[in-house]
Coordinates of C-alpha atoms and ligand atoms in Angstrom, one line a residue:
X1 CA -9.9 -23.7 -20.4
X2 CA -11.7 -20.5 -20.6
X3 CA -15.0 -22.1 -21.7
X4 CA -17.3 -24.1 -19.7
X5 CA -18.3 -25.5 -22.6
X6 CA -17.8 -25.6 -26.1
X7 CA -19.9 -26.3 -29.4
X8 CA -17.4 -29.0 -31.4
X9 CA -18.0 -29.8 -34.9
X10 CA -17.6 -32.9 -36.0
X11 CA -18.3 -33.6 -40.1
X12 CA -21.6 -34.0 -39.9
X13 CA -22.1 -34.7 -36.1
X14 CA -22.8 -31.6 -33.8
X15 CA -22.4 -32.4 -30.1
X16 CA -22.5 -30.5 -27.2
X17 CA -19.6 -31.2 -24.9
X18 CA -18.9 -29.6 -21.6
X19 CA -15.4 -29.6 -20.8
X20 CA -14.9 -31.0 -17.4
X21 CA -14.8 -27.8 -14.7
X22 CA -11.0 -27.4 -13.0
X23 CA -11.6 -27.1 -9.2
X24 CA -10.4 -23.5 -9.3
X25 CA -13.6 -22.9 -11.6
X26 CA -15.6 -25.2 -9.5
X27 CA -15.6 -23.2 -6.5
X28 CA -16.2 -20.1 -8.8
X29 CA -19.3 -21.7 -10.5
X30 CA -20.2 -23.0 -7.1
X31 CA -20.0 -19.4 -5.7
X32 CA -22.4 -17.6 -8.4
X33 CA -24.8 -20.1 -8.0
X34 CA -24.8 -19.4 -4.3
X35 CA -25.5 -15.8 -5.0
X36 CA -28.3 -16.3 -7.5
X37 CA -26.9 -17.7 -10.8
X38 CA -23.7 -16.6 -13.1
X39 CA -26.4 -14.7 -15.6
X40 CA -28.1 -13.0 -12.5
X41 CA -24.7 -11.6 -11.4
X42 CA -23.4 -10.6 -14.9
X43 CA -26.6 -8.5 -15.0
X44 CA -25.8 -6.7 -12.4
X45 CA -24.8 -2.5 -13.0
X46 CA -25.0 -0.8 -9.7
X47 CA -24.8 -1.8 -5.8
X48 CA -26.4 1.1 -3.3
X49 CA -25.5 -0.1 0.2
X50 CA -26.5 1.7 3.4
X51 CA -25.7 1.7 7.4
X52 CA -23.1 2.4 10.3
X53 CA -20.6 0.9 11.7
X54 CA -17.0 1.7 12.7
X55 CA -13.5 2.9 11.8
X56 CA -10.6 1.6 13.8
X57 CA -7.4 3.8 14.5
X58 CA -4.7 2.2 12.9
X59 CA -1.4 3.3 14.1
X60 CA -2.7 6.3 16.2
X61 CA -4.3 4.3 18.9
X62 CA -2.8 4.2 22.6
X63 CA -0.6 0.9 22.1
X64 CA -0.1 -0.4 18.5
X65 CA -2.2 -3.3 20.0
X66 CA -4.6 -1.2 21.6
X67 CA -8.3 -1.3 19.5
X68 CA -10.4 0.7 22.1
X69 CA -10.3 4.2 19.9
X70 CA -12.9 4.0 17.4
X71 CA -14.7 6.2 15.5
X72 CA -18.6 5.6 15.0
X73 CA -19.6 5.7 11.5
X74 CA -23.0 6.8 10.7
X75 CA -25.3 7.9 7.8
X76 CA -23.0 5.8 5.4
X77 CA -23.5 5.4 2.0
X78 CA -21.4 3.8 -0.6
X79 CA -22.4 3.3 -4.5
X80 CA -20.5 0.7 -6.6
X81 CA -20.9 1.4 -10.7
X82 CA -19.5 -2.4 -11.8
X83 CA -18.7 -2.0 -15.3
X84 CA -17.2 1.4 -14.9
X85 CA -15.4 0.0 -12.0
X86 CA -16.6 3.5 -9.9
X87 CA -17.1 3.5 -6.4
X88 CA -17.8 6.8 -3.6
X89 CA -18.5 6.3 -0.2
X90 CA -20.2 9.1 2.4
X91 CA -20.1 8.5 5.9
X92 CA -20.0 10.4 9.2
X93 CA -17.4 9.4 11.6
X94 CA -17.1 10.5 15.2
X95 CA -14.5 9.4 17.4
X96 CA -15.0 8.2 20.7
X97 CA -11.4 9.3 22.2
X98 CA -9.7 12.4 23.0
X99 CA -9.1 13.0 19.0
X100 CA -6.6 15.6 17.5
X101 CA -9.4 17.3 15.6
X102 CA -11.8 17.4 18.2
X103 CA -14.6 15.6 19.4
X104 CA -17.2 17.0 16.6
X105 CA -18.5 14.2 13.6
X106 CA -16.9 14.6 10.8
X107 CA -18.3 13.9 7.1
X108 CA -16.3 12.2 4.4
X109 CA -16.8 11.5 0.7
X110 CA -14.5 9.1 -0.7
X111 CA -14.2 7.9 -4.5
X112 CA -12.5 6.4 -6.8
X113 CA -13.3 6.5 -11.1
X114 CA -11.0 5.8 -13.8
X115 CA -8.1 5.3 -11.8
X116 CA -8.2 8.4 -9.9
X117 CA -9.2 8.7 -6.1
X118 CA -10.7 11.8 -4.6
X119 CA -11.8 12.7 -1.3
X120 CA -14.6 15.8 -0.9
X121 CA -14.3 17.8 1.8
X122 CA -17.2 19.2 3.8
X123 CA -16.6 23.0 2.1
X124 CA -17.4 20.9 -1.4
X125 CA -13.8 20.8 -2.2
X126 CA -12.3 18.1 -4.0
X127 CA -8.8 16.9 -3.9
X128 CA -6.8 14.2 -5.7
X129 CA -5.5 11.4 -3.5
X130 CA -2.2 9.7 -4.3
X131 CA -2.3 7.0 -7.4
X132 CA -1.5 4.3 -4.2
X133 CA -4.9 5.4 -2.6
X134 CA -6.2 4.6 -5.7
X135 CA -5.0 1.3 -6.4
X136 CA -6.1 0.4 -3.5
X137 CA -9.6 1.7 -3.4
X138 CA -9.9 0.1 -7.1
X139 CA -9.1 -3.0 -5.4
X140 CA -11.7 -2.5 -2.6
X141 CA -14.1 -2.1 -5.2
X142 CA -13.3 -6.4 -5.7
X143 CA -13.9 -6.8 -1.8
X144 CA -17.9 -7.3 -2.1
X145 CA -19.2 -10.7 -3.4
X146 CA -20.5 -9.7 -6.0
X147 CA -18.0 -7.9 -7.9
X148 CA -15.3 -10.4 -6.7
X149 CA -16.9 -13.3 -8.7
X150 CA -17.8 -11.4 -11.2
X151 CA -14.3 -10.7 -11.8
X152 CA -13.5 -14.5 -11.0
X153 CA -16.0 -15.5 -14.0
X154 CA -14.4 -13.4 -16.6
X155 CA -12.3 -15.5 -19.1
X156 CA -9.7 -13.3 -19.2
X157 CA -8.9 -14.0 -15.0
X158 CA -6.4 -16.5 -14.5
X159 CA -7.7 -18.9 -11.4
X160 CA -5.2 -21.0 -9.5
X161 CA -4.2 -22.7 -6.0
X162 CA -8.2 -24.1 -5.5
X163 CA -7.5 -25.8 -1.9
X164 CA -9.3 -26.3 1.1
X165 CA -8.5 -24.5 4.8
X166 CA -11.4 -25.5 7.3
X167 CA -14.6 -24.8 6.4
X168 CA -13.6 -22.6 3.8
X169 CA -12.5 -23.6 -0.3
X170 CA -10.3 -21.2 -1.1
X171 CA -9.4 -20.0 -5.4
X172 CA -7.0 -17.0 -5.9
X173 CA -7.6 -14.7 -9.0
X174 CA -5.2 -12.5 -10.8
X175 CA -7.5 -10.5 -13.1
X176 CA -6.5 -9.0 -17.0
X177 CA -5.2 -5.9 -15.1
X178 CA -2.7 -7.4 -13.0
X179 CA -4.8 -7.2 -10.0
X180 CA -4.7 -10.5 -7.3
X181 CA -7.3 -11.6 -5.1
X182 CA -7.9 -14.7 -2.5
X183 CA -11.5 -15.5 -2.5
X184 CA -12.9 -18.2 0.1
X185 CA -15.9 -19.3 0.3
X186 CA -18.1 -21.4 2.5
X187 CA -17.6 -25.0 1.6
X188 CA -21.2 -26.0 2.7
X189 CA -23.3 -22.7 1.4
X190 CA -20.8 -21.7 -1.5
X191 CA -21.6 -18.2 -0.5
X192 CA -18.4 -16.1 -0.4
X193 CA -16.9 -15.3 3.0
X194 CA -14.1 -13.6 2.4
X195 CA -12.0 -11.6 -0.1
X196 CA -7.8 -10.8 0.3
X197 CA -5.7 -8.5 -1.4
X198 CA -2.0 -7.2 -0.6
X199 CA -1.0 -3.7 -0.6
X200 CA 2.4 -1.5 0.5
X201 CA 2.0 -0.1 4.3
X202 CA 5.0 2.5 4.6
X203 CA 5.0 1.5 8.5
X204 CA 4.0 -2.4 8.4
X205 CA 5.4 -3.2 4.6
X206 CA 3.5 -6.1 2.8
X207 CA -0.5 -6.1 4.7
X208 CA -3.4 -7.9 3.9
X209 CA -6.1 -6.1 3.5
X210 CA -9.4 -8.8 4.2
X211 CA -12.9 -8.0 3.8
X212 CA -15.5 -11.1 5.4
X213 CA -18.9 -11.2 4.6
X214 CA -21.8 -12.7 6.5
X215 CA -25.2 -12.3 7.7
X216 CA -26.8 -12.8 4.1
X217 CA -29.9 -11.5 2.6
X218 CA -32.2 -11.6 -0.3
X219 CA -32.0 -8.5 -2.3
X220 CA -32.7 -7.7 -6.0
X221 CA -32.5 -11.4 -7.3
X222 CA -29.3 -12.1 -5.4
X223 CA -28.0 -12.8 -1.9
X224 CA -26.1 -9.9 -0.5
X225 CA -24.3 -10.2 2.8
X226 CA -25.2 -7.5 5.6
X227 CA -22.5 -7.5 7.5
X228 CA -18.4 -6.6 6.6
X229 CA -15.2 -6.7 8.5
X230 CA -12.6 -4.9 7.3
X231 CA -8.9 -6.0 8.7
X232 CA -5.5 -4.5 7.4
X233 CA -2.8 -7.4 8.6
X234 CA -4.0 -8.2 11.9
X235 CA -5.6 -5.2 13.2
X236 CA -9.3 -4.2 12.2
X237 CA -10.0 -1.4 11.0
X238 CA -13.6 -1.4 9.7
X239 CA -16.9 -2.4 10.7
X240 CA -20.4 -2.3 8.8
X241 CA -23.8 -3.3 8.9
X242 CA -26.0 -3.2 6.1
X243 CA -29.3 -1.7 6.9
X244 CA -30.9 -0.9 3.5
X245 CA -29.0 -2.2 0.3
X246 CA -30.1 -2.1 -3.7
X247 CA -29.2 -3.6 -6.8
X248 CA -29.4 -1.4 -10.1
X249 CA -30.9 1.5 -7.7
X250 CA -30.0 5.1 -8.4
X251 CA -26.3 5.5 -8.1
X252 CA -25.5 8.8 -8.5
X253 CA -22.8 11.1 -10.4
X254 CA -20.0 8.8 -10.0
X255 CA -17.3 10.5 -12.0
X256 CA -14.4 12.4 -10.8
X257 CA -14.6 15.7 -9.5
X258 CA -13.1 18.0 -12.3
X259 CA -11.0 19.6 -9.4
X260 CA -9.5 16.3 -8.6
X261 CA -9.4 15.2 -12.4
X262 CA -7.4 18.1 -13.6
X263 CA -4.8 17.9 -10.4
X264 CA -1.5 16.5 -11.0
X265 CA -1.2 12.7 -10.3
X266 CA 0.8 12.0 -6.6
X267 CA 2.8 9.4 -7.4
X268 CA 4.7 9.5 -3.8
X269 CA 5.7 10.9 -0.9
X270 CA 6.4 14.8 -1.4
X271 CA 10.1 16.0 -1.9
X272 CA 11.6 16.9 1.5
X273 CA 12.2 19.6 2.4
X274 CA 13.9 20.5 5.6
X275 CA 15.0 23.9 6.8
X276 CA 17.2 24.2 10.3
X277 CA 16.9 26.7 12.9
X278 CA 19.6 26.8 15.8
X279 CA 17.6 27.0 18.8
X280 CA 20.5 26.8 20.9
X281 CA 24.0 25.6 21.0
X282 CA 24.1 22.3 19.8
X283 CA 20.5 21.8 19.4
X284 CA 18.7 22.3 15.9
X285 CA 14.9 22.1 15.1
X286 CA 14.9 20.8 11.6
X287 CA 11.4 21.9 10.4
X288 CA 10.0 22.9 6.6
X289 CA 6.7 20.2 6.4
X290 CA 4.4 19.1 8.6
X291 CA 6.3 16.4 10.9
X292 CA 9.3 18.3 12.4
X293 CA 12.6 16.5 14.0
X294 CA 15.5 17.5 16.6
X295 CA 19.3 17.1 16.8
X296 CA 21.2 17.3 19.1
X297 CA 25.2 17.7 19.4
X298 CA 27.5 15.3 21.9
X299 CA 31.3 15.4 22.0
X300 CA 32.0 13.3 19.1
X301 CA 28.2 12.1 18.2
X302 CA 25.1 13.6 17.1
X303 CA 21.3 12.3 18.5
X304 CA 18.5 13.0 16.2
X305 CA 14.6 13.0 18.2
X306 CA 12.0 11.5 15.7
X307 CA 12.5 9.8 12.6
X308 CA 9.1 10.7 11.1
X309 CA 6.5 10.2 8.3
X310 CA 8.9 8.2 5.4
X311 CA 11.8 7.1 3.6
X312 CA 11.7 10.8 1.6
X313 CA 11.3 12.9 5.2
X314 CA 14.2 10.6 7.4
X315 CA 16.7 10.3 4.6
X316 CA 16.5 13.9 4.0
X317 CA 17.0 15.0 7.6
X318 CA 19.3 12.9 8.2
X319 CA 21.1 14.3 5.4
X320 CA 21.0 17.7 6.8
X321 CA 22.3 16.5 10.1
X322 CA 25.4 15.5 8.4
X323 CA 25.5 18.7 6.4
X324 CA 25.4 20.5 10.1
X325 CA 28.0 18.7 11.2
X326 CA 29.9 17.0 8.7
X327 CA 32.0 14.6 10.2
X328 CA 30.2 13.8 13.2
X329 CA 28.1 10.4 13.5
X330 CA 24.4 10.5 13.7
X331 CA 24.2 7.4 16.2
X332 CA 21.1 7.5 17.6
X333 CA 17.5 8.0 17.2
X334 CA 15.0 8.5 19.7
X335 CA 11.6 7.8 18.9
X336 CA 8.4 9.9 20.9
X337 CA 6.1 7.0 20.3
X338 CA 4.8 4.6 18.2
X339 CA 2.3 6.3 16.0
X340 CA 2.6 5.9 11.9
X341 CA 3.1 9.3 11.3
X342 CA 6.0 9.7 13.6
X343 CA 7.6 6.4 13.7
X344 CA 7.2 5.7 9.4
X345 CA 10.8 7.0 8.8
X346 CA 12.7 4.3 11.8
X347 CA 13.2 1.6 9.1
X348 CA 14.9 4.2 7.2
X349 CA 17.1 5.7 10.2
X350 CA 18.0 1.5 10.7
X351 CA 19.2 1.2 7.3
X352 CA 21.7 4.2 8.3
X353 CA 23.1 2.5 10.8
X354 CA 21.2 4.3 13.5
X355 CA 20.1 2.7 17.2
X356 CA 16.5 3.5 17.9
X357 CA 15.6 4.5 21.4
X358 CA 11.9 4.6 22.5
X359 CA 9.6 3.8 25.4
X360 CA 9.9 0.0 26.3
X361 CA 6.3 -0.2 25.7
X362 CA 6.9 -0.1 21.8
X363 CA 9.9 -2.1 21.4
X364 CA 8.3 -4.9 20.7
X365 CA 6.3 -3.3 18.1
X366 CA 9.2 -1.4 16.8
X367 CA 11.6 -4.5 16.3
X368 CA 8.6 -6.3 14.0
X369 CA 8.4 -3.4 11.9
X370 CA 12.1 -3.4 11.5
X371 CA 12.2 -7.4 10.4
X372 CA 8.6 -7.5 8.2
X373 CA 9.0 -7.6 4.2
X374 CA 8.4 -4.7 2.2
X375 CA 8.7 -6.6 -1.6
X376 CA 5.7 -4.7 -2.6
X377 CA 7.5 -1.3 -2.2
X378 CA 11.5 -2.0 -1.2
X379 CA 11.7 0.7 1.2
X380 CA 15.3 1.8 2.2
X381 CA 15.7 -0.8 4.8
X382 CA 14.5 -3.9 2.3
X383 CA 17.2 -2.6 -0.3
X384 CA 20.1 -2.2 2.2
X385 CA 19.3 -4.7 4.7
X386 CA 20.8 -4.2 8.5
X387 CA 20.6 -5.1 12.1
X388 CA 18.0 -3.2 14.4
X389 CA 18.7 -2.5 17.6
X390 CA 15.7 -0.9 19.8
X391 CA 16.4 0.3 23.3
X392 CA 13.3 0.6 25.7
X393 CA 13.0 3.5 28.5
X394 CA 11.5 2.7 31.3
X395 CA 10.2 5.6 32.9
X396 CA 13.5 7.7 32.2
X397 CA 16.6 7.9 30.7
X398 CA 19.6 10.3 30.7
X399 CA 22.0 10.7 27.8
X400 CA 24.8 12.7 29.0
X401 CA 28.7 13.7 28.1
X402 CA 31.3 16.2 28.9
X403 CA 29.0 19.0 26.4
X404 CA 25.1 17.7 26.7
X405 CA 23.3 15.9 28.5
X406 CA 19.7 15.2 27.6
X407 CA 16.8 13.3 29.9
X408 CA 13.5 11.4 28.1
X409 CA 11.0 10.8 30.3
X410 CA 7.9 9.1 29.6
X411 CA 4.4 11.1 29.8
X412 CA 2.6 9.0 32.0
X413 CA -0.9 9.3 31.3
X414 CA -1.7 11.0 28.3
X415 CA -4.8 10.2 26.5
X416 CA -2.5 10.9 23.5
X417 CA -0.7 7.4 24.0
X418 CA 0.4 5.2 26.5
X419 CA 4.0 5.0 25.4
X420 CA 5.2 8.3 24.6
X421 CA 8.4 10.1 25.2
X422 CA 9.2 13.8 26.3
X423 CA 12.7 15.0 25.6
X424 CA 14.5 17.3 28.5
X425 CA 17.6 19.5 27.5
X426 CA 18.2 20.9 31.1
X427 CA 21.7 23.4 30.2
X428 CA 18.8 25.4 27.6
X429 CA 15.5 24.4 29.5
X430 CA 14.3 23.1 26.5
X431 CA 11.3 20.5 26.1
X432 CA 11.2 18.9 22.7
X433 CA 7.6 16.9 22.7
X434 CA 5.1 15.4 20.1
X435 CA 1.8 16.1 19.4
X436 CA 0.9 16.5 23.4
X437 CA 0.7 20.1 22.9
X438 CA 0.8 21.3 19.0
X439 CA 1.0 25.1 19.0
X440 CA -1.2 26.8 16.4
X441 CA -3.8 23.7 16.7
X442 CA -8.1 24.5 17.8
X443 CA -8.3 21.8 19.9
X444 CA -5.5 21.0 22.5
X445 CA -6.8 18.1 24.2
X446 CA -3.5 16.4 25.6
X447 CA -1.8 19.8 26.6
X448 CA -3.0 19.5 30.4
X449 CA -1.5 16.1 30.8
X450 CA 1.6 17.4 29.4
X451 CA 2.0 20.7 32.3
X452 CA 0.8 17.7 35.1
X453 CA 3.9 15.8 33.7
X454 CA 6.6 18.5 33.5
X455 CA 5.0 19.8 36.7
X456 CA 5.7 16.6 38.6
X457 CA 9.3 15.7 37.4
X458 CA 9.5 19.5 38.6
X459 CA 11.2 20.6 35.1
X460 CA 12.0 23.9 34.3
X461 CA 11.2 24.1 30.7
X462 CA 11.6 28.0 28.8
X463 CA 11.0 26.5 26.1
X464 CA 9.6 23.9 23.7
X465 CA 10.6 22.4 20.1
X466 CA 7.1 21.1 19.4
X467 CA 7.3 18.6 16.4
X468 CA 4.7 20.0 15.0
X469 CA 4.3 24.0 14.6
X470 CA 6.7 26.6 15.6
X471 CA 8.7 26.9 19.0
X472 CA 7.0 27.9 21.5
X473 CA 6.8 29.4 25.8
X474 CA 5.7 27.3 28.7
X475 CA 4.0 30.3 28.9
X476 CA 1.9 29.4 25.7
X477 CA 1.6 25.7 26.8
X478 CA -0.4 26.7 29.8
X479 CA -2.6 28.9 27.8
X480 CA -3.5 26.2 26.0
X481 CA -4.7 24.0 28.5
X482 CA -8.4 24.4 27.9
X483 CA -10.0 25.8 30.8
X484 CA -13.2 23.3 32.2
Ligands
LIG501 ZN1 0.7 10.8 17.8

C-alpha cells in the first residue's frame, strides 16, 4: 500500500478511489498535518536552528548515576541540508566541574555528509571520525520532526507496529537504507514527541538513543519544536533550547572537509599495540597507546590493574600477560573506577575468565554492564558468554602471598570520581593510579587530592605507574599540584 490513493481505470469509467489508510500511515498522515501539511514538509531543503543548552558526561561523571557534571553549551548552531542528508553542528561547551582539559570553553564543529563524519578543530583542522560516528550522526539527522516524517512519508519506508502507549501513538520505520526508527507522537495534537533509534555502546552494548520534542512554534510555514532532549539509554546527555530557528535559510558549505574526505575510513578500534617495561620484579607497566595497564606477579597467579578502552586494547594485554608469563593464570582484574574509557575492556577480561575487583560503589554498575546485550556489535563477552563475578572494596583491600602483596585503597574525595581506586605495591613503593595525576598533562586538577590521600594512609610511594603517560617521582606528583 504505498499509495494513498490511486487513479483506477475502469473501461470507460474513471474513478477516484482512496485506498483505505493502514494505522501505521494514519498516524504518519496525522503527523504531517500537525506540522503544516505533507506538501509543506516535502518542500522543505534546509533547517538552521540556533541556542544553548547542555552536554551531559556520560561515563566520566562521579558515579555512573551521577548527572551533576555538565557542560554549558553556548553559541550553537546546527544546519540540516535534507535531501543531501548533511548536517554540522557548532557549539561552545564549558564544563562546570573540575574537567581534564581545563576549565576554559571549548569550540566544536561537528558534521556529517555523504556518509563521512568530521569534527573541526579550533586550529581549522579537520579530521575523519570513525564510520560508527557516522552512522550514528546520519541517524541523528532523522531525530528532528521534520526530517523523521519526511522519511516516514517516503514510499519506499516500510511502516509497522502502529500501537498506542499513554498519550502517545506510536509507528516504527525502517527506511530504503536499512535505517530503523520509533516515532511517537501526541495522540491529541499529532505533533511528534519523540524519535528512537539503537546504536552499539562499547561500555553499555545495545542503547537507545531518544530525541523528545516540545515547546512548539510557528516557523517558515511549519511547526517546529523549541525545545530537545537528548537521552542515550537512561542517562541524558543533551539539552537544547531553540532560540532563533529557519526553514530554507542560508545553510552554509555543508560538504566534507577535503582533509577529512581524503583520510582513510576508521572502521574500528585501532590495532593494539602494547609494549612492557619491567618496573620492578614482578611488576610490568604494559604501555604503547593512550590507556596503559599493570600486572602484577603472585606465586602461582598473575593480577592485571585496569582492563581499559575495548575488546582490541584488553584482549591484547591480556595476551602479553601470558606471553610474560606463560603458564601462569591471569585471575584477576582490578578495576580504578568506573569511567568508559577505563572500564570498556571488563566485559572482555570476563569472557577470559577473569574476576573483576573495584570499589563497591561501582559494582552495581559493573555487574549490569557485564549481563546487558550487545546483538548490535557481539563483543567478546556476547560471543563467549560467562559468569561475572565483581568484588567491591570498601575503603581497602590487601592482596597478599608468600612473593607480593599489594593494597588498593580508595581515593576518598577526588573531584575526579567518587569510586576510584589507588593501587599500593609496598616491597617497590610503587603507586599505580588513574587519571588523578597524569604526568605530561596542562592541567592537573585532581593531583592535590591524590598527595592528601597517599599523605594520610602515610604511604611511602618512590614511585608511580600512571595509566596514562610515563612513570613518574612523588617528587613530580607534588610539582604538579597547582599552587593557589
Ligand atoms: Zn577517569
Amino acid at each position: 500500500m504505498k499509495r494513498e490513493c490511486s487513479v483506477v481505470f475502469v473501461t470507460a469509467i474513471t474513478i477516484a478511489a482512496c485506498a483505505p489508510r493502514s494505522p501505521e500511515q494514519r498516524i504518519v498522515a496525522d503527523a504531517a498535518s500537525a506540522l503544516g501539511g505533507r506538501d509543506r514538509i516535502l518542500a522543505v531543503k534546509t533547517i538552521t536552528l540556533e541556542g544553548e543548552g547542555t552536554n551531559g558526561n556520560l561515563g566520566q561523571d562521579m558515579t555512573m548515576e551521577a548527572s551533576g557534571e555538565l557542560f554549558t553549551v553556548t553559541g550553537y548552531r546546527r544546519v540540516i541540508d535534507i535531501a543531501n542528508i548533511r548536517s554540522r553542528i557548532e557549539q561552545t561547551r564549558t564544563p562546570n566541574f573540575a574537567y581534564f582539559q581545563g576549565p576554559q570553553p571549548q569550540k566544536q564543529i561537528l558534521g556529517v555528509a555523504d556518509g563521512v563524519a568530521y569534527n573541526v578543530a579550533t586550529n581549522g583542522a579537520a579530521t575523519r571520525a570513525s564510520n560508527a560516528v557516522a552512522k550514528d550522526r546520519t541517524a541523528e539527522i532523522d531525530h528532528h520532526p521534520l526530517t523523521i516524517v519526511r522519511a516516514a512519508l517516503d514510499p519506499d519506508t516500510k511502516l509497522a507496529n502502529a500501537h498506542t502507549a499513554g498519550n502517545e501513538r506510536v509507528v516504527d520505520l525502517e527506511t530504503k537504507a536499512g535505517m530503523k526508527f520509533t516515532l511517537a507522537i501526541d495522540a491529541a495534537s499529532g505533533l511528534p514527541t519523540r524519535v528512537v533509534s539503537m546504536t552499539d555502546n562499547t561500555n553499555l552494548g545495545d542503547v537507545a538513543i531518544e530525541t523528545a520534542f516540545a515547546d512548539y512554534q510557528d516557523t517558515g510555514g511549519v511547526k517546529l519544536p523549541s525545545r530537545f532532549t537528548t537521552k542515550t539509554d537512561k542517562y541524558t546527555t543533551a539539552t537544547l533550547k531553540v532560540t532563533k530557528q529557519a526553514i530554507d535559510g542560508d545553510a552554509g558549505d555543508l560538504a566534507v572537509p577535503d582533509a577529512a574526505k581524503n583520510a582513510q575510513a576508521i572502521t574500528g578500534p585501532a590495532p593494539a599495540v602494547v609494549t612492557t617495561t619491567e618496573a620492578a620484579k614482578g611488576v610490568w607497566l604494559l604501555a604503547g597507546q593512550s590507556h596503559h595497564s599493570v600486572l602484577v606477579e603472585f606465586a602461582d597467579h598473575l593480577i592485571l590493574i585496569e582492563a581499559p578502552q575495548n575488546d582490541t586494547r584488553t584482549l591484547a594485554v591480556i595476551a602479553k600477560a601470558g606471553e610474560l608469563r606463560p603458564g601462569k593464570p591471569l585471575t584477576q582484574v582490578v578495576n580504578t573506577h568506573h569511567h568508559f574509557d577505563h572500564s570498556g575492556g571488563i566485559r572482555a577480561a570476563i569472557s577470559q575468565g577473569l574476576t573483576v575487583i573495584t570499589h563497591k560503589d561501582n559494582v552495581a554498575y559493573l555487574k549490569e554492564a557485564a549481563a546487558r546485550a550487545h546483538t548490535i556489535v557481539a563483543d567478546a563477552l556476547a560471543q563467549h558468554p560467562r559468569p561475572a563475578t565483581v568484588l567491591g572494596v570498601d575503603g581497602q583491600m590487601e592482596i597478599a602471598d608468600s612473593t607480593m602483596t599489594v593494597d588498593l585503597y580508595h581515593i576518598e574525595g577526588n573531584p575526579h570520581g567518587a569510586a576510584m581506586l589507588m593501587v599500593y605495591i609496598p616491597r617497590e613503593r610503587i603507586l599505580v593510579e588513574a587519571d588523578a595525576f597524569s604526568p605530561g598533562s596542562a592541567v592537573q586538577p585532581y593531583a592535590a587530592n591524590l598527595v592528601e590521600n597517599i599523605t594520610r594512609r602515610k604511604l611511602r610511594v618512590d614511585r608511580i605507574l600512571p595509566l596514562h603517560g610515563t612513570p613518574a617521582t612523588y617528587a613530580d606528583l607534588v610539582k604538579a599540584v597547582p599552587q593557589s
